[in-house]
C-alpha positions as a LaTeX table, in Angstrom:
\begin{tabular}{lrrr}
\hline
Residue & $x$ (\AA) & $y$ (\AA) & $z$ (\AA) \\
\hline
Met1 & $-28.21$ & 46.39 & $-35.19$ \\
Val2 & $-28.43$ & 42.77 & $-33.63$ \\
Lys3 & $-29.31$ & 42.39 & $-29.93$ \\
Ile4 & $-27.36$ & 39.65 & $-27.98$ \\
Asn5 & $-29.15$ & 38.18 & $-25.01$ \\
Ser6 & $-26.42$ & 37.70 & $-22.33$ \\
Ala7 & $-28.54$ & 35.27 & $-20.11$ \\
Arg8 & $-27.51$ & 32.62 & $-23.47$ \\
Val9 & $-24.09$ & 33.42 & $-23.67$ \\
Phe10 & $-22.07$ & 30.76 & $-22.51$ \\
His11 & $-19.40$ & 31.98 & $-20.55$ \\
Pro12 & $-15.89$ & 30.60 & $-21.20$ \\
Val13 & $-15.72$ & 29.54 & $-17.43$ \\
Asn14 & $-18.85$ & 27.74 & $-17.31$ \\
Arg15 & $-17.91$ & 25.61 & $-20.14$ \\
Ile16 & $-14.51$ & 24.44 & $-18.42$ \\
Val17 & $-16.56$ & 23.44 & $-15.23$ \\
Leu18 & $-19.09$ & 21.76 & $-18.01$ \\
Phe19 & $-16.78$ & 19.80 & $-19.06$ \\
Leu20 & $-14.68$ & 18.66 & $-16.01$ \\
Leu21 & $-18.05$ & 17.79 & $-14.56$ \\
Leu22 & $-19.00$ & 15.55 & $-18.05$ \\
Leu23 & $-15.36$ & 14.33 & $-18.51$ \\
Phe24 & $-14.66$ & 13.52 & $-14.86$ \\
Phe25 & $-17.63$ & 12.66 & $-13.08$ \\
Ser26 & $-18.32$ & 9.19 & $-12.93$ \\
Thr27 & $-22.10$ & 7.63 & $-12.95$ \\
Cys28 & $-19.67$ & 5.93 & $-10.18$ \\
Val29 & $-17.58$ & 7.30 & $-7.51$ \\
Ser30 & $-14.28$ & 5.97 & $-6.74$ \\
Ala31 & $-14.65$ & 5.94 & $-2.68$ \\
Gln32 & $-17.91$ & 4.50 & $-2.41$ \\
Tyr33 & $-18.73$ & 3.62 & $-5.98$ \\
Ser34 & $-22.39$ & 5.27 & $-5.71$ \\
Ser35 & $-24.67$ & 5.26 & $-8.79$ \\
Leu36 & $-25.39$ & 8.61 & $-9.97$ \\
His37 & $-28.14$ & 9.00 & $-12.25$ \\
Lys38 & $-29.50$ & 11.80 & $-13.65$ \\
Gly39 & $-32.97$ & 12.85 & $-13.19$ \\
Asp40 & $-33.13$ & 10.15 & $-10.24$ \\
Thr41 & $-33.18$ & 13.55 & $-7.25$ \\
Ile42 & $-36.03$ & 15.69 & $-6.42$ \\
His43 & $-34.24$ & 18.83 & $-7.54$ \\
Thr44 & $-33.45$ & 20.89 & $-4.26$ \\
Glu45 & $-30.73$ & 23.08 & $-2.93$ \\
Tyr46 & $-27.42$ & 21.37 & $-2.62$ \\
Pro47 & $-27.36$ & 21.23 & 0.76 \\
Tyr48 & $-23.30$ & 20.70 & 1.50 \\
Arg49 & $-20.43$ & 23.15 & 0.82 \\
Phe50 & $-18.23$ & 19.72 & $-0.14$ \\
Pro51 & $-17.16$ & 19.10 & $-2.86$ \\
Leu52 & $-16.61$ & 22.23 & $-4.63$ \\
Leu53 & $-18.22$ & 22.66 & $-8.20$ \\
Gly54 & $-20.70$ & 19.71 & $-6.32$ \\
Asp55 & $-23.18$ & 22.22 & $-6.33$ \\
Lys56 & $-23.14$ & 22.80 & $-10.29$ \\
Ala57 & $-23.36$ & 18.68 & $-10.72$ \\
Tyr58 & $-26.28$ & 18.45 & $-8.20$ \\
Asp59 & $-28.57$ & 21.20 & $-10.66$ \\
Lys60 & $-27.45$ & 18.80 & $-13.98$ \\
Gly61 & $-29.83$ & 16.24 & $-11.78$ \\
Phe62 & $-26.31$ & 13.74 & $-10.40$ \\
Asp63 & $-27.31$ & 12.57 & $-6.92$ \\
Met64 & $-24.01$ & 13.15 & $-5.17$ \\
Pro65 & $-22.35$ & 11.05 & $-2.06$ \\
Tyr66 & $-21.79$ & 12.71 & 0.98 \\
Pro67 & $-18.57$ & 14.44 & 0.88 \\
Trp68 & $-16.82$ & 13.24 & 3.98 \\
Gly69 & $-15.92$ & 9.59 & 5.06 \\
Gly70 & $-14.05$ & 7.57 & 7.16 \\
Met71 & $-12.45$ & 3.87 & 5.93 \\
Phe72 & $-11.78$ & 1.34 & 7.88 \\
Asn73 & $-9.30$ & $-1.42$ & 6.29 \\
Phe74 & $-7.71$ & $-4.70$ & 6.42 \\
Phe75 & $-4.67$ & $-5.37$ & 4.25 \\
Thr76 & $-2.51$ & $-8.15$ & 3.93 \\
Ala77 & $-0.64$ & $-8.84$ & 1.02 \\
Lys78 & 2.68 & $-11.95$ & 0.21 \\
Gln79 & 5.23 & $-10.97$ & $-2.29$ \\
Asp80 & 8.98 & $-11.97$ & $-3.30$ \\
Ile81 & 11.43 & $-9.02$ & $-3.11$ \\
Val82 & 14.87 & $-8.53$ & $-4.66$ \\
Ile83 & 17.60 & $-7.66$ & $-2.59$ \\
Pro84 & 20.41 & $-6.37$ & $-4.72$ \\
Glu85 & 22.59 & $-4.84$ & $-1.98$ \\
Val86 & 23.67 & $-5.99$ & 1.34 \\
Ala87 & 25.98 & $-4.94$ & 4.16 \\
Val88 & 25.89 & $-6.44$ & 7.51 \\
Gly89 & 27.87 & $-6.18$ & 11.21 \\
Phe90 & 27.72 & $-7.79$ & 14.33 \\
Ser91 & 28.59 & $-6.65$ & 18.10 \\
Glu92 & 28.29 & $-8.58$ & 20.87 \\
Gly93 & 26.10 & $-5.63$ & 22.48 \\
Met94 & 23.65 & $-2.93$ & 21.85 \\
Ile95 & 26.61 & $-1.16$ & 20.44 \\
Pro96 & 25.41 & 1.94 & 18.22 \\
Asp97 & 26.90 & 3.06 & 14.55 \\
Val98 & 28.57 & $-0.49$ & 14.45 \\
Pro99 & 30.61 & $-0.36$ & 10.65 \\
Val100 & 29.07 & $-2.28$ & 8.64 \\
Thr101 & 30.30 & $-4.54$ & 5.91 \\
Asp102 & 29.67 & $-4.92$ & 2.04 \\
Leu103 & 28.77 & $-8.63$ & 1.51 \\
Thr104 & 27.26 & $-7.60$ & $-1.95$ \\
Asp105 & 29.57 & $-9.50$ & $-4.12$ \\
Leu106 & 30.26 & $-12.96$ & $-1.55$ \\
Ile107 & 26.54 & $-13.83$ & $-0.48$ \\
Glu108 & 23.97 & $-15.48$ & $-2.54$ \\
Phe109 & 20.13 & $-15.54$ & $-1.85$ \\
Gly110 & 17.62 & $-18.08$ & $-2.51$ \\
Thr111 & 13.89 & $-17.56$ & $-1.44$ \\
Leu112 & 12.98 & $-13.83$ & $-0.42$ \\
Asn113 & 9.57 & $-12.84$ & $-0.14$ \\
Ala114 & 7.75 & $-10.40$ & 2.64 \\
Lys115 & 4.16 & $-10.86$ & 4.53 \\
Ala116 & 2.57 & $-7.71$ & 5.86 \\
Thr117 & $-0.58$ & $-6.74$ & 7.26 \\
Ser118 & $-2.02$ & $-3.48$ & 8.04 \\
Ile119 & $-4.78$ & $-2.40$ & 9.94 \\
Asn120 & $-5.56$ & 1.39 & 8.99 \\
Val121 & $-7.96$ & 4.01 & 8.88 \\
Arg122 & $-8.49$ & 6.56 & 5.77 \\
Pro123 & $-10.87$ & 9.65 & 6.60 \\
Asp124 & $-11.14$ & 11.63 & 3.01 \\
Leu125 & $-13.41$ & 14.39 & 1.52 \\
Trp126 & $-14.56$ & 14.62 & $-1.73$ \\
Val127 & $-12.33$ & 18.04 & $-2.78$ \\
Leu128 & $-14.26$ & 18.16 & $-6.31$ \\
Pro129 & $-16.51$ & 16.00 & $-7.85$ \\
Phe130 & $-14.00$ & 14.04 & $-9.61$ \\
Leu131 & $-11.35$ & 14.25 & $-6.95$ \\
Asp132 & $-11.15$ & 12.38 & $-3.23$ \\
Val133 & $-8.79$ & 13.36 & $-1.15$ \\
Tyr134 & $-7.44$ & 11.43 & 2.13 \\
Gly135 & $-4.90$ & 10.63 & 4.56 \\
Ile136 & $-3.85$ & 7.52 & 6.21 \\
Phe137 & $-3.09$ & 6.28 & 9.89 \\
Gly138 & $-2.59$ & 2.88 & 10.77 \\
Lys139 & $-0.85$ & 0.04 & 12.38 \\
Ala140 & 1.50 & $-2.37$ & 10.11 \\
Tyr141 & 3.26 & $-5.91$ & 10.59 \\
Ala142 & 5.96 & $-7.38$ & 8.67 \\
Glu143 & 7.74 & $-10.51$ & 8.41 \\
Thr144 & 10.80 & $-11.09$ & 5.99 \\
Thr145 & 12.05 & $-14.30$ & 4.90 \\
Val146 & 15.72 & $-14.38$ & 3.89 \\
Glu147 & 17.35 & $-17.77$ & 2.68 \\
Leu148 & 20.96 & $-17.78$ & 2.84 \\
Thr149 & 22.56 & $-20.10$ & $-0.19$ \\
Tyr150 & 26.27 & $-19.30$ & $-0.85$ \\
Pro151 & 28.51 & $-19.14$ & 1.13 \\
Ile152 & 26.60 & $-20.20$ & 4.21 \\
Gln153 & 23.32 & $-21.95$ & 3.86 \\
Met154 & 20.84 & $-20.92$ & 6.23 \\
Lys155 & 17.34 & $-19.24$ & 6.67 \\
Thr156 & 15.77 & $-16.00$ & 9.05 \\
Val157 & 12.99 & $-14.57$ & 9.44 \\
Ala158 & 12.16 & $-10.83$ & 10.67 \\
Glu159 & 8.94 & $-9.91$ & 12.41 \\
Leu160 & 8.70 & $-6.18$ & 12.87 \\
Glu161 & 5.82 & $-3.98$ & 13.63 \\
Gly162 & 5.16 & $-0.14$ & 12.77 \\
Thr163 & 2.89 & 3.11 & 12.53 \\
Ser164 & 1.81 & 4.28 & 9.50 \\
Leu165 & 1.12 & 7.83 & 8.10 \\
Gly166 & 0.23 & 8.65 & 4.55 \\
Phe167 & $-2.00$ & 10.39 & 2.47 \\
Gly168 & $-3.57$ & 10.08 & $-1.21$ \\
Val169 & $-5.82$ & 10.77 & $-3.98$ \\
Thr170 & $-8.06$ & 9.69 & $-6.35$ \\
Gly171 & $-9.61$ & 10.93 & $-9.64$ \\
Ala172 & $-13.02$ & 9.56 & $-10.98$ \\
Gly173 & $-14.46$ & 9.53 & $-14.17$ \\
Gly174 & $-16.98$ & 7.31 & $-16.12$ \\
Leu175 & $-18.92$ & 6.92 & $-19.34$ \\
Gly176 & $-22.33$ & 5.69 & $-19.13$ \\
Lys177 & $-23.06$ & 2.86 & $-16.88$ \\
Tyr178 & $-19.11$ & 2.41 & $-16.57$ \\
Phe179 & $-16.36$ & 3.85 & $-14.14$ \\
Ile180 & $-13.03$ & 4.24 & $-14.25$ \\
Val181 & $-10.59$ & 5.68 & $-10.96$ \\
Leu182 & $-7.12$ & 6.24 & $-10.67$ \\
Asp183 & $-5.42$ & 6.06 & $-6.88$ \\
Gly184 & $-2.00$ & 7.20 & $-5.84$ \\
Asn185 & $-1.05$ & 6.97 & $-2.30$ \\
Trp186 & 2.26 & 7.51 & $-0.24$ \\
Val187 & 3.10 & 6.46 & 3.09 \\
Trp188 & 5.80 & 6.10 & 5.86 \\
Thr189 & 6.06 & 3.53 & 7.91 \\
Asn190 & 8.26 & 3.46 & 11.37 \\
Met191 & 9.24 & $-0.02$ & 11.54 \\
Ser192 & 10.78 & $-0.86$ & 14.98 \\
Asn193 & 14.51 & $-1.75$ & 14.41 \\
Phe194 & 14.46 & 0.68 & 11.07 \\
Lys195 & 16.57 & 3.53 & 11.39 \\
Glu196 & 14.42 & 5.49 & 8.86 \\
Pro197 & 10.82 & 5.41 & 7.72 \\
Val198 & 10.03 & 2.87 & 5.25 \\
Lys199 & 8.26 & 4.87 & 2.24 \\
Thr200 & 5.72 & 2.81 & $-0.11$ \\
Gly201 & 3.80 & 4.62 & $-2.80$ \\
Ile202 & 1.22 & 2.62 & $-4.98$ \\
Phe203 & $-0.30$ & 3.29 & $-8.03$ \\
Ser204 & $-3.82$ & 1.91 & $-9.05$ \\
Met205 & $-6.50$ & 2.06 & $-11.57$ \\
Arg206 & $-10.01$ & 0.23 & $-11.18$ \\
Val207 & $-12.82$ & 0.17 & $-14.41$ \\
Gly208 & $-16.00$ & $-1.22$ & $-13.41$ \\
Arg209 & $-19.68$ & $-1.03$ & $-13.24$ \\
Ala210 & $-22.49$ & $-0.71$ & $-10.24$ \\
Phe211 & $-25.95$ & $-2.12$ & $-10.30$ \\
Lys212 & $-29.21$ & $-1.67$ & $-8.08$ \\
Val213 & $-29.80$ & $-4.30$ & $-5.69$ \\
Ser214 & $-33.26$ & $-2.99$ & $-4.67$ \\
Gln215 & $-35.67$ & $-0.67$ & $-4.73$ \\
Lys216 & $-33.98$ & 1.32 & $-1.57$ \\
Pro217 & $-32.64$ & 4.56 & $-2.61$ \\
Gly218 & $-29.08$ & 4.88 & $-2.14$ \\
Ser219 & $-28.07$ & 1.04 & $-2.54$ \\
Asn220 & $-26.20$ & $-0.84$ & $-5.03$ \\
Leu221 & $-23.38$ & $-3.90$ & $-5.70$ \\
Ala222 & $-20.31$ & $-2.41$ & $-7.95$ \\
Trp223 & $-17.72$ & $-4.97$ & $-9.61$ \\
Trp224 & $-14.51$ & $-3.72$ & $-11.26$ \\
Val225 & $-11.14$ & $-5.22$ & $-12.19$ \\
Gly226 & $-7.87$ & $-3.06$ & $-12.56$ \\
Thr227 & $-4.26$ & $-3.27$ & $-12.09$ \\
Met228 & $-1.89$ & $-2.24$ & $-9.20$ \\
Arg229 & 1.62 & $-0.95$ & $-8.92$ \\
Val230 & 4.13 & $-1.22$ & $-5.93$ \\
Asn231 & 7.08 & 1.06 & $-5.69$ \\
Met232 & 8.68 & $-0.02$ & $-2.25$ \\
Gly233 & 11.97 & 0.21 & $-0.64$ \\
Gly234 & 15.26 & 2.01 & $-0.71$ \\
Val235 & 17.79 & 1.83 & 1.50 \\
Thr236 & 16.48 & 0.42 & 5.18 \\
Glu237 & 19.10 & 0.88 & 7.76 \\
Gly238 & 19.03 & $-0.64$ & 11.18 \\
Asn239 & 19.62 & $-3.74$ & 14.01 \\
Ile240 & 17.91 & $-6.50$ & 15.11 \\
Pro241 & 18.77 & $-9.14$ & 17.92 \\
Leu242 & 20.26 & $-12.29$ & 16.59 \\
Ala243 & 18.00 & $-14.41$ & 18.80 \\
Ser244 & 15.41 & $-12.96$ & 16.78 \\
Val245 & 16.20 & $-13.49$ & 13.53 \\
Ile246 & 16.87 & $-17.25$ & 13.37 \\
Pro247 & 13.96 & $-19.71$ & 13.44 \\
Thr248 & 13.49 & $-22.84$ & 15.00 \\
Glu249 & 14.45 & $-25.15$ & 11.56 \\
Thr250 & 17.92 & $-23.20$ & 11.25 \\
Trp251 & 18.63 & $-24.33$ & 15.04 \\
Glu252 & 17.95 & $-27.57$ & 14.48 \\
Lys253 & 20.29 & $-28.24$ & 11.63 \\
Arg254 & 22.87 & $-25.40$ & 13.30 \\
Asp255 & 25.41 & $-28.19$ & 12.45 \\
Glu256 & 24.76 & $-29.22$ & 9.36 \\
Ile257 & 24.85 & $-25.34$ & 8.34 \\
Val258 & 28.28 & $-25.16$ & 10.50 \\
Asp259 & 30.03 & $-27.86$ & 8.85 \\
Thr260 & 29.08 & $-26.16$ & 5.67 \\
Tyr261 & 30.58 & $-23.04$ & 5.79 \\
Trp262 & 33.32 & $-24.38$ & 7.25 \\
Asn263 & 34.01 & $-26.01$ & 4.55 \\
Trp264 & 33.84 & $-23.37$ & 2.28 \\
Tyr265 & 35.85 & $-21.36$ & 4.69 \\
Asp266 & 38.71 & $-23.69$ & 4.78 \\
Asn267 & 39.04 & $-25.18$ & 1.22 \\
Glu268 & 37.33 & $-22.77$ & $-1.26$ \\
Ala269 & 37.06 & $-19.16$ & 0.10 \\
Thr270 & 40.24 & $-16.42$ & $-1.09$ \\
Ile271 & 41.72 & $-14.71$ & 1.03 \\
Ala272 & 39.99 & $-11.54$ & 0.40 \\
Gln273 & 36.86 & $-13.52$ & 0.93 \\
Lys274 & 38.06 & $-14.84$ & 4.33 \\
Leu275 & 38.83 & $-10.97$ & 5.15 \\
Leu276 & 34.52 & $-9.95$ & 4.56 \\
Ala277 & 33.08 & $-13.05$ & 6.47 \\
Asp278 & 35.70 & $-12.88$ & 9.56 \\
Lys279 & 34.24 & $-9.10$ & 9.80 \\
Thr280 & 30.18 & $-10.60$ & 9.81 \\
Leu281 & 29.42 & $-14.09$ & 8.92 \\
Thr282 & 31.86 & $-15.91$ & 10.66 \\
Pro283 & 30.88 & $-14.13$ & 14.16 \\
Ile284 & 27.44 & $-15.63$ & 13.27 \\
Val285 & 28.78 & $-19.29$ & 12.56 \\
Asn286 & 30.02 & $-19.44$ & 16.52 \\
Lys287 & 27.19 & $-18.23$ & 17.69 \\
Leu288 & 25.15 & $-21.12$ & 15.73 \\
Glu289 & 27.56 & $-24.08$ & 17.00 \\
Ala290 & 27.51 & $-22.50$ & 20.40 \\
Ala291 & 23.67 & $-22.46$ & 20.51 \\
Asp292 & 24.34 & $-18.88$ & 21.47 \\
Gly293 & 21.46 & $-16.29$ & 20.44 \\
Ser294 & 23.18 & $-13.17$ & 21.86 \\
Gly295 & 24.25 & $-10.45$ & 19.27 \\
Met296 & 23.33 & $-7.99$ & 17.36 \\
Ile297 & 23.28 & $-8.00$ & 13.72 \\
His298 & 23.75 & $-4.27$ & 12.29 \\
Tyr299 & 22.37 & $-4.05$ & 8.13 \\
Arg300 & 21.79 & $-1.93$ & 5.61 \\
Ile301 & 19.80 & $-3.21$ & 2.62 \\
Arg302 & 18.68 & $-2.41$ & $-0.39$ \\
Lys303 & 15.34 & $-4.13$ & $-1.49$ \\
Ser304 & 12.23 & $-4.04$ & $-4.03$ \\
Pro305 & 9.79 & $-6.00$ & $-4.62$ \\
Lys306 & 10.15 & $-8.57$ & $-7.71$ \\
Gln307 & 7.31 & $-8.25$ & $-9.17$ \\
Lys308 & 6.11 & $-4.24$ & $-9.10$ \\
Trp309 & 2.22 & $-4.77$ & $-11.43$ \\
Asn310 & $-0.34$ & $-7.61$ & $-10.36$ \\
Met311 & $-3.97$ & $-7.48$ & $-11.15$ \\
Ile312 & $-6.68$ & $-6.91$ & $-8.84$ \\
Val313 & $-10.64$ & $-7.56$ & $-8.64$ \\
Gly314 & $-13.00$ & $-6.43$ & $-6.70$ \\
Gly315 & $-16.67$ & $-5.42$ & $-5.35$ \\
Gln316 & $-18.49$ & $-3.38$ & $-3.28$ \\
Tyr317 & $-21.84$ & $-3.58$ & $-1.34$ \\
Gln318 & $-23.43$ & $-0.45$ & $-0.41$ \\
Leu319 & $-26.15$ & $-0.55$ & 1.86 \\
Asn320 & $-27.02$ & 2.46 & 1.41 \\
Lys321 & $-25.17$ & 6.32 & 1.17 \\
His322 & $-23.79$ & 5.99 & 4.91 \\
His323 & $-22.68$ & 2.19 & 4.87 \\
Gln324 & $-20.25$ & 0.61 & 2.34 \\
Phe325 & $-18.85$ & $-3.17$ & 2.72 \\
Arg326 & $-15.51$ & $-3.62$ & $-0.32$ \\
Gly327 & $-13.55$ & $-6.72$ & $-0.63$ \\
Glu328 & $-10.61$ & $-6.78$ & $-3.09$ \\
Val329 & $-8.13$ & $-9.68$ & $-3.80$ \\
Gly330 & $-4.91$ & $-8.65$ & $-6.00$ \\
Phe331 & $-3.06$ & $-12.01$ & $-8.29$ \\
Ile332 & $-1.11$ & $-12.72$ & $-11.18$ \\
Gly333 & 2.29 & $-13.14$ & $-10.13$ \\
Asn334 & 3.73 & $-13.39$ & $-6.81$ \\
Arg335 & 2.06 & $-11.06$ & $-5.56$ \\
Lys336 & $-1.48$ & $-12.00$ & $-3.79$ \\
Ser337 & $-3.33$ & $-9.28$ & $-1.11$ \\
Leu338 & $-6.63$ & $-9.20$ & 0.44 \\
Leu339 & $-8.36$ & $-6.02$ & 1.36 \\
Leu340 & $-11.65$ & $-5.98$ & 3.50 \\
Ser341 & $-12.82$ & $-2.52$ & 4.38 \\
Tyr342 & $-15.51$ & $-0.80$ & 5.90 \\
Asn343 & $-16.98$ & 3.36 & 4.65 \\
Tyr344 & $-19.30$ & 5.16 & 6.38 \\
Arg345 & $-20.01$ & 8.43 & 4.36 \\
Phe346 & $-21.66$ & 11.74 & 6.04 \\
Gly347 & $-22.09$ & 15.38 & 5.77 \\
Phe348 & $-22.62$ & 18.31 & 7.03 \\
Lys349 & $-25.10$ & 20.51 & 6.10 \\
Met350 & $-24.26$ & 24.73 & 5.51 \\
Lys351 & $-26.78$ & 26.60 & 7.65 \\
Asn352 & $-28.38$ & 28.02 & 5.50 \\
Ser353 & $-29.42$ & 25.36 & 3.28 \\
Arg354 & $-33.00$ & 23.33 & 3.59 \\
\hline
\end{tabular}
């Protein structure tokens, strides 16, 4: 009879745990890209409740990052957009529920671009050694430039602001000295003059490496390259004062704009087009001609980014396990972006830890 030593039996659950740790637990983790070298730490009991399974990773020699963090971000971006559907209405005053007229088949657009700036805070927690979850709370500012080329030639600029709420999930994995990070977040922004929040979904992937920059424990420098996809838009509805979307440039060219419009109206427009224009465009042109900015524009627009993917390159300096400073730029195509952030990390020790 063969006697089996139960202490040497590798339980299936332990296999799963080890597999997850080896597969996903990076030598550099996502939110701070801290180097995690086996054997760099003095073996003591892991003092924190999170991440779950963190004690098993720690026992294998990984120097764990602090589980809790707060990131302060400044983000700005500019990109072209497309508007496949547009409906517009006009009223002399702030009248609720003004009917809008579908102008998709009537008007043509030139340059369409949006600038966005966000200042936000992201509290986060490493739930598992390879999985981080976070919330997003911030302030957003947007400027949308719309150039109409037919049947009226004019430019409008809308400046909006709002508050953002959202959440995200980050997965980190690695092989040797290199790390890979997958991130997805979803944000709802309540913009001024919008009836419903604007939903934005962002998916990104980064691949990079971290380097020690001094003998100071926990200090390192990381760089990465990656790609980002933005899903934004859907249908937005709202209203905005006419005066707030007409820039100085348009007022200065109002005589030319008015003449071009009436030339189209009198010589080219069909009866059906005139009926559509009289509900929306003609009242706006009359306001321009009279140099009168009163009135409200009501709208329902379907919009989306012209280019959903772009490339990102970034780097981070970690002063120590508490303080990290990050910068990242996005480029290629018509979307450009800049991210600057500071991350502070900390942990709450368990009562029975030493």
